[in-house]
Short mmCIF file of C-alpha atoms in Angstrom, two decimals:
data_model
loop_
_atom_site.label_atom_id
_atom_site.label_comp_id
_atom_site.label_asym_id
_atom_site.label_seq_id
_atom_site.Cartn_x
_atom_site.Cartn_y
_atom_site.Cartn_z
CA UNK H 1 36.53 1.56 -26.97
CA UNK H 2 33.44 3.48 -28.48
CA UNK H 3 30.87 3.89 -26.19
CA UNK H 4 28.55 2.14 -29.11
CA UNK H 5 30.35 -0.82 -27.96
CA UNK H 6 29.22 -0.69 -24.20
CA UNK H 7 26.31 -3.19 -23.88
CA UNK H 8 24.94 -2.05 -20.26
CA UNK H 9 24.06 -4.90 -17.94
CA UNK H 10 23.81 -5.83 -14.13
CA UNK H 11 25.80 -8.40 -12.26
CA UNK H 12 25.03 -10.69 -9.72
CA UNK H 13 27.32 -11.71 -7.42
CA UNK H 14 25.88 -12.44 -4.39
CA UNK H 15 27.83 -15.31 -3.13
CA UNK H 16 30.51 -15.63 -6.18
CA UNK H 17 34.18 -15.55 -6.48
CA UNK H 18 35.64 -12.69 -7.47
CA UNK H 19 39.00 -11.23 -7.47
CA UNK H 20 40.40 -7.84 -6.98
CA UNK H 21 44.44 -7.35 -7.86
CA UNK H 22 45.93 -4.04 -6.10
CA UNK H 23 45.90 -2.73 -2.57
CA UNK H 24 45.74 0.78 -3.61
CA UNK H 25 43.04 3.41 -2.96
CA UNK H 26 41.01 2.25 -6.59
CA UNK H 27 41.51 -1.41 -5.91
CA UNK H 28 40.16 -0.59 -1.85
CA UNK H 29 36.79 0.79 -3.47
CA UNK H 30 36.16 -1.63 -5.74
CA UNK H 31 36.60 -3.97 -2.88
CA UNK H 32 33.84 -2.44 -0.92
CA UNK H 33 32.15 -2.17 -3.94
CA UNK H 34 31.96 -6.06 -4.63
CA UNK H 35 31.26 -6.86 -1.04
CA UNK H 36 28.45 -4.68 -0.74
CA UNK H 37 27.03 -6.55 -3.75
CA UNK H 38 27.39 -9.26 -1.81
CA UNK H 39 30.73 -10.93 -3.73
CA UNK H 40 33.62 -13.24 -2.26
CA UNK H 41 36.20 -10.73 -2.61
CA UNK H 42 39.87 -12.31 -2.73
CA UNK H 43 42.35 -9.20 -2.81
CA UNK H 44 45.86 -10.34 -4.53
CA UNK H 45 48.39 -7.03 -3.34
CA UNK H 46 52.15 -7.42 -1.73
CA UNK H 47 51.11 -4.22 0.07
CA UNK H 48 47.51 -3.10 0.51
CA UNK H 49 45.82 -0.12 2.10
CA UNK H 50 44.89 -0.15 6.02
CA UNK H 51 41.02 -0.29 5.14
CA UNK H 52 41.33 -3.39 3.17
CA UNK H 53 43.65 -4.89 6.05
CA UNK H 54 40.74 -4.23 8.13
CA UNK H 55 38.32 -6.12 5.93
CA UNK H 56 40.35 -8.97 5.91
CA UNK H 57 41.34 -8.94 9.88
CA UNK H 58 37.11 -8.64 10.25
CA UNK H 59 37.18 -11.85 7.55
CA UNK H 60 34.76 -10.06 5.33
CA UNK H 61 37.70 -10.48 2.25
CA UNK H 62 40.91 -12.83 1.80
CA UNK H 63 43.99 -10.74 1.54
CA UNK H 64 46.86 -13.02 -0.63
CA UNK H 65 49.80 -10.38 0.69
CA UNK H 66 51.90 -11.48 -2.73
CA UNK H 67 52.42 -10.40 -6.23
CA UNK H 68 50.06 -12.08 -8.92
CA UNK H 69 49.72 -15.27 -10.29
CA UNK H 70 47.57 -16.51 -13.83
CA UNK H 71 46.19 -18.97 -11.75
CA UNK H 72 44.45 -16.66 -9.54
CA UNK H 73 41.70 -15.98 -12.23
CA UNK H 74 40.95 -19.82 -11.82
CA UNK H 75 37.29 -20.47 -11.35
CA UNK H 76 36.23 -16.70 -10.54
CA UNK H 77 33.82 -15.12 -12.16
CA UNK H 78 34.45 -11.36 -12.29
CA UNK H 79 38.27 -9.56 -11.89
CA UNK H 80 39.50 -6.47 -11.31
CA UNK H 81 42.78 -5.32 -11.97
CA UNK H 82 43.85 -1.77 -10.36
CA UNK H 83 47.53 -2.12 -9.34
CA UNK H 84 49.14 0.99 -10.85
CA UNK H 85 51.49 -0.89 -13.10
CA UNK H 86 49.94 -0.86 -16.38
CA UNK H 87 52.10 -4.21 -17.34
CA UNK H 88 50.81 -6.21 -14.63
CA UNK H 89 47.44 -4.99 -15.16
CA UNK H 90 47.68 -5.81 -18.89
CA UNK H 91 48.37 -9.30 -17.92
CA UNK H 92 46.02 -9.90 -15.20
CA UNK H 93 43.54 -8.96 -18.32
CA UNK H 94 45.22 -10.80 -20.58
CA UNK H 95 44.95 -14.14 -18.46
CA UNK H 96 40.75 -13.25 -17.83
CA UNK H 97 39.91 -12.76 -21.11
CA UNK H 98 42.37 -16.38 -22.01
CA UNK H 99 39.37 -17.56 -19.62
CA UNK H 100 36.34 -15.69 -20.81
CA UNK H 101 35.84 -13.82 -17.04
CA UNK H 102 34.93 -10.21 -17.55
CA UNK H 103 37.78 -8.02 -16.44
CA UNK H 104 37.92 -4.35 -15.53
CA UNK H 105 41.37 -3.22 -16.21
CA UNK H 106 42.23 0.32 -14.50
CA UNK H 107 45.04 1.01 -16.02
CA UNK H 108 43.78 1.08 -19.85
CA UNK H 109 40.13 1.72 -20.23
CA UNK H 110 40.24 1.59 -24.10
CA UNK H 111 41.42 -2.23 -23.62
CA UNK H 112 39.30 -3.41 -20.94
CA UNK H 113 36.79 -5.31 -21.60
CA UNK H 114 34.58 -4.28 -19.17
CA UNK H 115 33.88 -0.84 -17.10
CA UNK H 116 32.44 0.06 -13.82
CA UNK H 117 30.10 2.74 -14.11
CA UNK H 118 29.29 5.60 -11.44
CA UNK H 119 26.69 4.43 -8.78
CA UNK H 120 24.45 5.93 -6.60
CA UNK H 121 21.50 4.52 -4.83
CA UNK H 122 18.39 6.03 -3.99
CA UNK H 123 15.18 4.40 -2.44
CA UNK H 124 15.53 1.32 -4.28
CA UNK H 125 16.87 2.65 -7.16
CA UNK H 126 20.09 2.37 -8.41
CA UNK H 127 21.70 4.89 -11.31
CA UNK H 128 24.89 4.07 -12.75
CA UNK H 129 26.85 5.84 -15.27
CA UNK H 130 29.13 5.25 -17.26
CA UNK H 131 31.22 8.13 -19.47
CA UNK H 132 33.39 7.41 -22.17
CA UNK H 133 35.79 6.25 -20.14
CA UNK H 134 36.20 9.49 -18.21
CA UNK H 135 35.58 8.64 -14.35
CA UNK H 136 35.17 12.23 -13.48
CA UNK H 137 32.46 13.27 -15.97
CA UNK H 138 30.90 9.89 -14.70
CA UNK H 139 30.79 10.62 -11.59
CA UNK H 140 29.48 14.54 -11.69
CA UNK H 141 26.30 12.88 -14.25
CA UNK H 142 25.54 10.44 -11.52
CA UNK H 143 25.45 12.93 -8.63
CA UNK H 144 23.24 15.40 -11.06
CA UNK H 145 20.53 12.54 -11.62
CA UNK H 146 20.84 11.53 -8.18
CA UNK H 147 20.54 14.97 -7.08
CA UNK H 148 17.42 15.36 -9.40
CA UNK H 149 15.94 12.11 -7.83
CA UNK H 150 16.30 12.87 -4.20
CA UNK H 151 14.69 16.36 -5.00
CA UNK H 152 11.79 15.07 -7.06
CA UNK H 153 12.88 16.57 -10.25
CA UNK H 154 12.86 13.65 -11.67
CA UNK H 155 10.34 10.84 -11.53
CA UNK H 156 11.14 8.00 -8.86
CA UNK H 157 7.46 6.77 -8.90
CA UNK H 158 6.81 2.82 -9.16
CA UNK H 159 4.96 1.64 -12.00
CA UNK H 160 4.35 -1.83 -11.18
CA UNK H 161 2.14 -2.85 -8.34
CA UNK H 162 3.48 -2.48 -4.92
CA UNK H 163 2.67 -2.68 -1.55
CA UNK H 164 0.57 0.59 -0.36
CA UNK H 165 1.68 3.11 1.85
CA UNK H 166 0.78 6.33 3.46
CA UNK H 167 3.30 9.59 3.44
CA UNK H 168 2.17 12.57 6.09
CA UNK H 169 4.24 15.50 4.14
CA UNK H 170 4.54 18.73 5.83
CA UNK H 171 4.45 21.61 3.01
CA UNK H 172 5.44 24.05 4.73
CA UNK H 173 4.02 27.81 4.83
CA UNK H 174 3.18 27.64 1.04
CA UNK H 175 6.21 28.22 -0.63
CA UNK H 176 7.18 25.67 -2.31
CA UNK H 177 10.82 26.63 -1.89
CA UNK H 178 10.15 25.15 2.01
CA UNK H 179 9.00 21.70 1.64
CA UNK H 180 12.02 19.24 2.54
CA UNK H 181 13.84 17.32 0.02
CA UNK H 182 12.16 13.75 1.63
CA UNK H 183 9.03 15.74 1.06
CA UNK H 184 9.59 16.30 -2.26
CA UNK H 185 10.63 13.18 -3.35
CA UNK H 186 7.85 11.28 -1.60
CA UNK H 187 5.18 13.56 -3.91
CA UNK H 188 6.99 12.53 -7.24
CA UNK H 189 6.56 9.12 -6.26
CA UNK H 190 2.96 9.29 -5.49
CA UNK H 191 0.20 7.86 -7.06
CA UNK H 192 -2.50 9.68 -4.90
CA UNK H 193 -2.25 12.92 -3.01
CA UNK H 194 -4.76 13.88 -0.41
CA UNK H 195 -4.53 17.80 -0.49
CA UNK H 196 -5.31 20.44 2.33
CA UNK H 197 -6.37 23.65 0.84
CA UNK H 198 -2.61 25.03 2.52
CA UNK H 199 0.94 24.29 2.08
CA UNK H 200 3.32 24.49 -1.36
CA UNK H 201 -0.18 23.99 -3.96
CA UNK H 202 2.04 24.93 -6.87
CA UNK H 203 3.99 21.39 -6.70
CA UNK H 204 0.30 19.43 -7.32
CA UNK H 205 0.60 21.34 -10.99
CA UNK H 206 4.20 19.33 -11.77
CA UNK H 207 2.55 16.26 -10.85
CA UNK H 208 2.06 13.21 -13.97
CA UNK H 209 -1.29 13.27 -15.59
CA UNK H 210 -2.31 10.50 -13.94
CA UNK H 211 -1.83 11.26 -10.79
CA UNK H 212 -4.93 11.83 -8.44
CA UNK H 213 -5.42 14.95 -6.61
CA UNK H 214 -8.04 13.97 -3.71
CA UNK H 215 -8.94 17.57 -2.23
CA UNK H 216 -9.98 17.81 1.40
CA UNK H 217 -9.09 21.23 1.85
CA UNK H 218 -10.60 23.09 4.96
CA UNK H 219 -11.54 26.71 6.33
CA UNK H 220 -12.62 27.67 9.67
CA UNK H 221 -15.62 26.32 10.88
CA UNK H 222 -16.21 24.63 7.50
CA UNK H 223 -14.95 21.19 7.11
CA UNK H 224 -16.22 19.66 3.67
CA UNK H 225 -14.29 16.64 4.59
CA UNK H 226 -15.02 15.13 7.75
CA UNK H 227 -11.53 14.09 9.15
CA UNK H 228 -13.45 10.83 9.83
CA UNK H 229 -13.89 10.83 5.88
CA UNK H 230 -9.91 11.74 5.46
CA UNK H 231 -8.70 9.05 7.70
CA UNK H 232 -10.68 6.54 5.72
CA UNK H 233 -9.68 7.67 2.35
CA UNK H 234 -6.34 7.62 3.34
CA UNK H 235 -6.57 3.66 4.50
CA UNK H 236 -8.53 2.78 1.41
CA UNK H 237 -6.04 4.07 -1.12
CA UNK H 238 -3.12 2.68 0.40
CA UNK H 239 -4.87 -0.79 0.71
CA UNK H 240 -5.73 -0.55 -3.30
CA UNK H 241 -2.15 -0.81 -3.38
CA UNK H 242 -1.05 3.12 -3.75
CA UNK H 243 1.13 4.72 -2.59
CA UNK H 244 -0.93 7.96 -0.73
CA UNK H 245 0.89 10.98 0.37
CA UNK H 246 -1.16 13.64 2.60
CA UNK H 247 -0.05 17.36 1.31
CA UNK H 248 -0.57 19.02 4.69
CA UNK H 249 0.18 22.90 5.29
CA UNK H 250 2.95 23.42 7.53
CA UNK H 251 4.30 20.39 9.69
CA UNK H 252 1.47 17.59 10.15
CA UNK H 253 2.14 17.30 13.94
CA UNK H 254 1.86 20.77 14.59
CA UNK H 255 -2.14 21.33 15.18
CA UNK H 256 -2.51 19.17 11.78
CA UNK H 257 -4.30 16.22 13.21
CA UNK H 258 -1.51 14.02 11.63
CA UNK H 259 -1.23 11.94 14.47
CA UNK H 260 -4.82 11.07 14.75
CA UNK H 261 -3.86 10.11 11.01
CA UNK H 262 -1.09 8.33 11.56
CA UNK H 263 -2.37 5.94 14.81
CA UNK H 264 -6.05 5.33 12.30
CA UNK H 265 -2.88 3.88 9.52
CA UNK H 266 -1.18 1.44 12.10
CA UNK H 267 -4.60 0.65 13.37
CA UNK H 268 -5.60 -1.00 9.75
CA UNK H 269 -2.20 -2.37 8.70
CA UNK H 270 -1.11 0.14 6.68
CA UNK H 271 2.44 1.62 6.47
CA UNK H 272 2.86 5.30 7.52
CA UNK H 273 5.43 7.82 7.23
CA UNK H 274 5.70 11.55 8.74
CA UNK H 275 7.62 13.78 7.02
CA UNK H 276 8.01 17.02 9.44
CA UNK H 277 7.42 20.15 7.65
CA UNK H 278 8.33 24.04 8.26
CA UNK H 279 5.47 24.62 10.55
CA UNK H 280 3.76 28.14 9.82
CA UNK H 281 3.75 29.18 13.86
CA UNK H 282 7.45 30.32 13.29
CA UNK H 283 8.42 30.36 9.90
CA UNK H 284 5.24 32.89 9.00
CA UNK H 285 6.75 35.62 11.97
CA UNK H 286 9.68 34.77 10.27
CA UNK H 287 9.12 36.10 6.43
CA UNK H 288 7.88 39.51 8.39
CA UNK H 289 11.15 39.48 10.73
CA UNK H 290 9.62 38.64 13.65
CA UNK H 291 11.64 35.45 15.34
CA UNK H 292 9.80 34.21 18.30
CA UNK H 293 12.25 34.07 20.84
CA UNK H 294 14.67 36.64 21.33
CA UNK H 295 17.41 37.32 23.47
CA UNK H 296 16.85 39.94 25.98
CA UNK H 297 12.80 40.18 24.28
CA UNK H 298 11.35 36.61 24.99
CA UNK H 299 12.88 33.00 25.96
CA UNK H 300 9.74 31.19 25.60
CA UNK H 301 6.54 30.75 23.21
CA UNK H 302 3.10 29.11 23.34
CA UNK H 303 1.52 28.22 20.55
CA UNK H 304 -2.83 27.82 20.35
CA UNK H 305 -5.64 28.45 18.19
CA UNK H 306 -8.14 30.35 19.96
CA UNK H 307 -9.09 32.41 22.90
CA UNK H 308 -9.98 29.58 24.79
CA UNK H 309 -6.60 28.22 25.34
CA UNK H 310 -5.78 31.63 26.44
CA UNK H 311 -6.08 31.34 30.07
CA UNK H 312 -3.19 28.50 29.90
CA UNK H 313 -0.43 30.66 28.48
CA UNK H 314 1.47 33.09 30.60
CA UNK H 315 -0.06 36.59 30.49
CA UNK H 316 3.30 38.50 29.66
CA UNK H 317 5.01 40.34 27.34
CA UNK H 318 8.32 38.78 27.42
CA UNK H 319 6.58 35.28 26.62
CA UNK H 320 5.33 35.11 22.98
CA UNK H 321 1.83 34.13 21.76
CA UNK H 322 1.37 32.86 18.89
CA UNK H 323 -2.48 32.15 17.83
CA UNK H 324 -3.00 29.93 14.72
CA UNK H 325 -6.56 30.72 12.75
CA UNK H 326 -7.47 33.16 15.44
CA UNK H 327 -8.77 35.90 13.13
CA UNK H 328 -12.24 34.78 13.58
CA UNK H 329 -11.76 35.42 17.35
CA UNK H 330 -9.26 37.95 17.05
CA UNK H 331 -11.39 40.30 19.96
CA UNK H 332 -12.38 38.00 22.06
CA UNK H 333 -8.55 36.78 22.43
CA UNK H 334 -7.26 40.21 22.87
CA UNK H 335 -9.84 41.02 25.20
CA UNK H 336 -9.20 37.51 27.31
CA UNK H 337 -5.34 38.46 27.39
CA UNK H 338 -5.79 41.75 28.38
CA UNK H 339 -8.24 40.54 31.32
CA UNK H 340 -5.26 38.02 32.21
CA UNK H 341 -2.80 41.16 32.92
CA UNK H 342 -1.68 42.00 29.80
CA UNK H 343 -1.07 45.67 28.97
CA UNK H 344 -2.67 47.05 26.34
CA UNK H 345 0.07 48.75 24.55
CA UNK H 346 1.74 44.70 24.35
CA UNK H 347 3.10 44.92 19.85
CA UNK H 348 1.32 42.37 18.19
CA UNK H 349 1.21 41.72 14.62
CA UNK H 350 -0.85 39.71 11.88
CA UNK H 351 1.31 38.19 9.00
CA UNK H 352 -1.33 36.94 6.28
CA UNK H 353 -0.28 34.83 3.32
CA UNK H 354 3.28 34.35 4.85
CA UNK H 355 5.84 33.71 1.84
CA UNK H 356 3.54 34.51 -0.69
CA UNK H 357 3.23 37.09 -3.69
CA UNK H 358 0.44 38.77 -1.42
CA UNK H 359 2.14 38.41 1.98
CA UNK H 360 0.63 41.26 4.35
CA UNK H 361 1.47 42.88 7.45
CA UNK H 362 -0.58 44.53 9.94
CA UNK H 363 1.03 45.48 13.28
CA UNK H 364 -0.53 47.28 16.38
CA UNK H 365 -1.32 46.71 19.81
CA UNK H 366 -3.48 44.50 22.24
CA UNK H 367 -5.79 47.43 22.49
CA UNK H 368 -5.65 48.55 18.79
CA UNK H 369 -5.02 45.09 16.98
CA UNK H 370 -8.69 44.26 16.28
CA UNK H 371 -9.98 47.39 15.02
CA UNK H 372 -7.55 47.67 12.84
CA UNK H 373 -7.73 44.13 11.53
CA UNK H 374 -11.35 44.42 11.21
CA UNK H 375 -11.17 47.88 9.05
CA UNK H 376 -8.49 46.61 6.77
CA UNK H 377 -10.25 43.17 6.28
CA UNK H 378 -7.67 40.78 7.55
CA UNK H 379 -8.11 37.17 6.59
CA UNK H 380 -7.07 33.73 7.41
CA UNK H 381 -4.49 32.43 6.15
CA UNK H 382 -2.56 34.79 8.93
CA UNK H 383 -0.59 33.79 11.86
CA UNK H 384 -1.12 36.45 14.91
CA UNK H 385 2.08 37.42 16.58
CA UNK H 386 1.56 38.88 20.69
CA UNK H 387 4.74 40.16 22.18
CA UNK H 388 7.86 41.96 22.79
CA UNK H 389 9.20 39.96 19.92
CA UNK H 390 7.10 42.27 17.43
CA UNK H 391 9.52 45.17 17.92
CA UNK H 392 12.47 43.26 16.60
CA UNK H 393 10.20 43.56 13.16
CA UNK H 394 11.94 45.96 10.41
CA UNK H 395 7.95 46.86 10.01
CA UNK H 396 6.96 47.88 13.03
CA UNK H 397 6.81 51.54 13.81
CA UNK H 398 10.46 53.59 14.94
CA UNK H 399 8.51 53.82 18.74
CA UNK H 400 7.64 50.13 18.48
CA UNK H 401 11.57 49.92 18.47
CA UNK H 402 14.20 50.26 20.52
CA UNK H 403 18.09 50.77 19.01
CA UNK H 404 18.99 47.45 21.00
CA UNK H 405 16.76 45.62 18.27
CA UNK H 406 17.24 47.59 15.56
CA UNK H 407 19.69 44.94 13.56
CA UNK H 408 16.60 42.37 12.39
CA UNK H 409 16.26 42.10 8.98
CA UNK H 410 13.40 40.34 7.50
CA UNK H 411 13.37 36.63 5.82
CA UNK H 412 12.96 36.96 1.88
CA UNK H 413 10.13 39.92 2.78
CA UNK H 414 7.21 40.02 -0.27
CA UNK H 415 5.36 42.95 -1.20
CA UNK H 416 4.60 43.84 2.53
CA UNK H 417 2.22 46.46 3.75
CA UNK H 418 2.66 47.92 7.13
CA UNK H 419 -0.57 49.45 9.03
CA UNK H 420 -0.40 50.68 12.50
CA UNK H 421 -1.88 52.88 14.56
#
């Protein structure tokens, strides 16, 4: 059988006959097959496998524990033959096609008249493949689409009208090797993306022509967007009937006001998903080596985003600070920290552009961090690092470092320049 001769097609057999000949391990999955699609499965087999025993003791299948008879193809309306015995299976094919009922005969795929394909499912779509006849090849082309699917390689976006929705993605850092797979997938279905001015910006470039970009990027202590604004843009889109996903920088419920996002969603009806993302507080340390917790270093970590907060977070160097957009403030955090106990010889260190082309390190002390910052012109995006934890950083100076914590390496390092005092 050419494969010019393979007219592809979908059945439905919710509720129908259909019978399944064998007991074996091909006849057991086409079995589950056909009852997941819903099927009466009858299974004809004088011995069959302990997994379709079990559907038929749970009554989800009839088990006929005999060998076959032509008069089992009475008044189905699909068959499958898969006994092993290429003679029996011949004439179990024989006797469907005396009757007109497609037939899918696993012993001989040149003579049967029908073939099941290699299926995966994903969302609500469902890929099947068939081969040539070669189950194998089938089966490795269906796991490569579905692959490309679940990744957002390929396009899973809905091009009929549907019911709107809202997607909170975390990007991650910016690379847009660290977005998660659900992440990606959700932004290749997209019709509208509501962008922050952070995260993996590179993926809005692979987006379809006709795909809107909304931009509400923000910068410290200038918000062109009111998050009032964002909320309601969010709502409006996904009551027009699109599906909205909101590109965030790092994770969305990590200081990323997704949840006042998400509850303003529910609020007006609309659907909402939160996709977590890598959240820049401790994958940033990461790309410069510095983990936040460390045995022997530092078993805890606070996370805030300016000196305010300060005063709430244990004044010590075995308990890691980590201040998000707290360049602005840089001194005046330093200075509350060291007025909280804090010697001033505590490592700290600035990553900026974590994971990027340009990623930059700065390390130095309590006492020395904000001079230097200030000469060298450190700039947000940056994540500030205070703690022990600093000295586990291949960056920091040889008296920052101690041969306990010498074994570090750092996480896919960029161009990286070092300045301490």
């Amino acid at each position: 059988m050419a494969i010019q001769d393979i007219y592809p097609t979908a059945l439905r057999l919710l509720g129908r006959p259909v019978l399944v000949v064998g007991g074996g391990p091909v006849a057991t999955r086409r079995a589950k097959g056909l009852l997941d699609a819903g099927a009466r499965v009858t299974v004809v087999a004088p011995v069959a496998s302990a997994a379709l025993r079990e559907l038929a003791d749970a009554g989800l299948l009839t088990w006929e524990p005999r060998t076959y008879l032509p008069s089992d193809v009475d008044g189905v309306w699909f068959v499958q033959t898969a006994t092993g015995d290429p003679a029996v299976d011949t004439q179990v094919s024989a006797d469907a096609e005396a009757q007109r009922i497609w037939c899918v005969n696993a012993s001989d795929h040149e003579a049967s008249a029908a073939w099941t394909p290699a299926v995966a499912v994903v969302d609500d779509v469902q890929i099947a493949v068939n081969a040539g006849g070669d189950p194998r090849r089938a089966m490795a082309l269906r796991d490569a689409v579905a692959t490309a699917l679940e990744t957002g390689d390929l396009p899973l976006r809905r091009r009929r009208a549907s019911a709107g929705s809202v997607a909170l993605v975390g990007g991650g850092p910016g690379d847009t090797g660290l977005i998660t797979v659900r992440g990606r997938r959700l932004l290749g279905q997209a019709d509208v993306v509501v962008a922050d001015r952070l995260g993996p910006r590179e993926l809005l470039n692979e987006l379809a022509p006709d795909v809107r970009v909304i931009e509400v990027g923000k910068t410290p202590g200038h918000h062109p967007v009111p998050q009032a604004e964002i909320n309601r843009i969010l709502v409006d889109e996904a009551l027009e009937g699109h599906r909205v996903v909101r590109l965030k920088g790092g994770d969305p419920y990590v200081l990323g006001r997704g949840g006042e996002e998400a509850e303003y969603c529910r609020q007006h009806g609309v659907e909402v998903e939160v996709v977590s993302g890598v959240t820049s507080a401790i994958s940033v340390p990461a790309a410069a080596g510095i983990p936040v917790t460390h045995r022997g270093l530092a078993k805890g970590f606070s996370v805030v985003t300016g000196h305010e907060e300060l005063s709430e977070v244990p004044a010590r160097a075995d308990h890691t600070i980590i201040l998000l957009m707290g360049v602005a403030a840089l001194r005046d955090s330093a200075a509350a920290l060291a007025g909280a106990g804090l010697p001033q010889d505590t490592p700290v260190g600035i990553v900026e552009n974590g994971y990027l082309p340009n990623q930059r390190v700065t390390i130095g002390t309590l006492g020395s961090i904000a001079d230097q910052a200030e000469a060298t012109g450190v700039a947000n995006p940056a994540v500030i690092v205070i703690g022990d934890v600093v000295r586990v950083s291949p960056f920091a100076p040889s008296h920052f470092r101690t041969a306990d914590y010498s074994t570090t390496t750092p996480n896919s390092p960029r161009t990286t320049r070092v300045l301490t005092p």
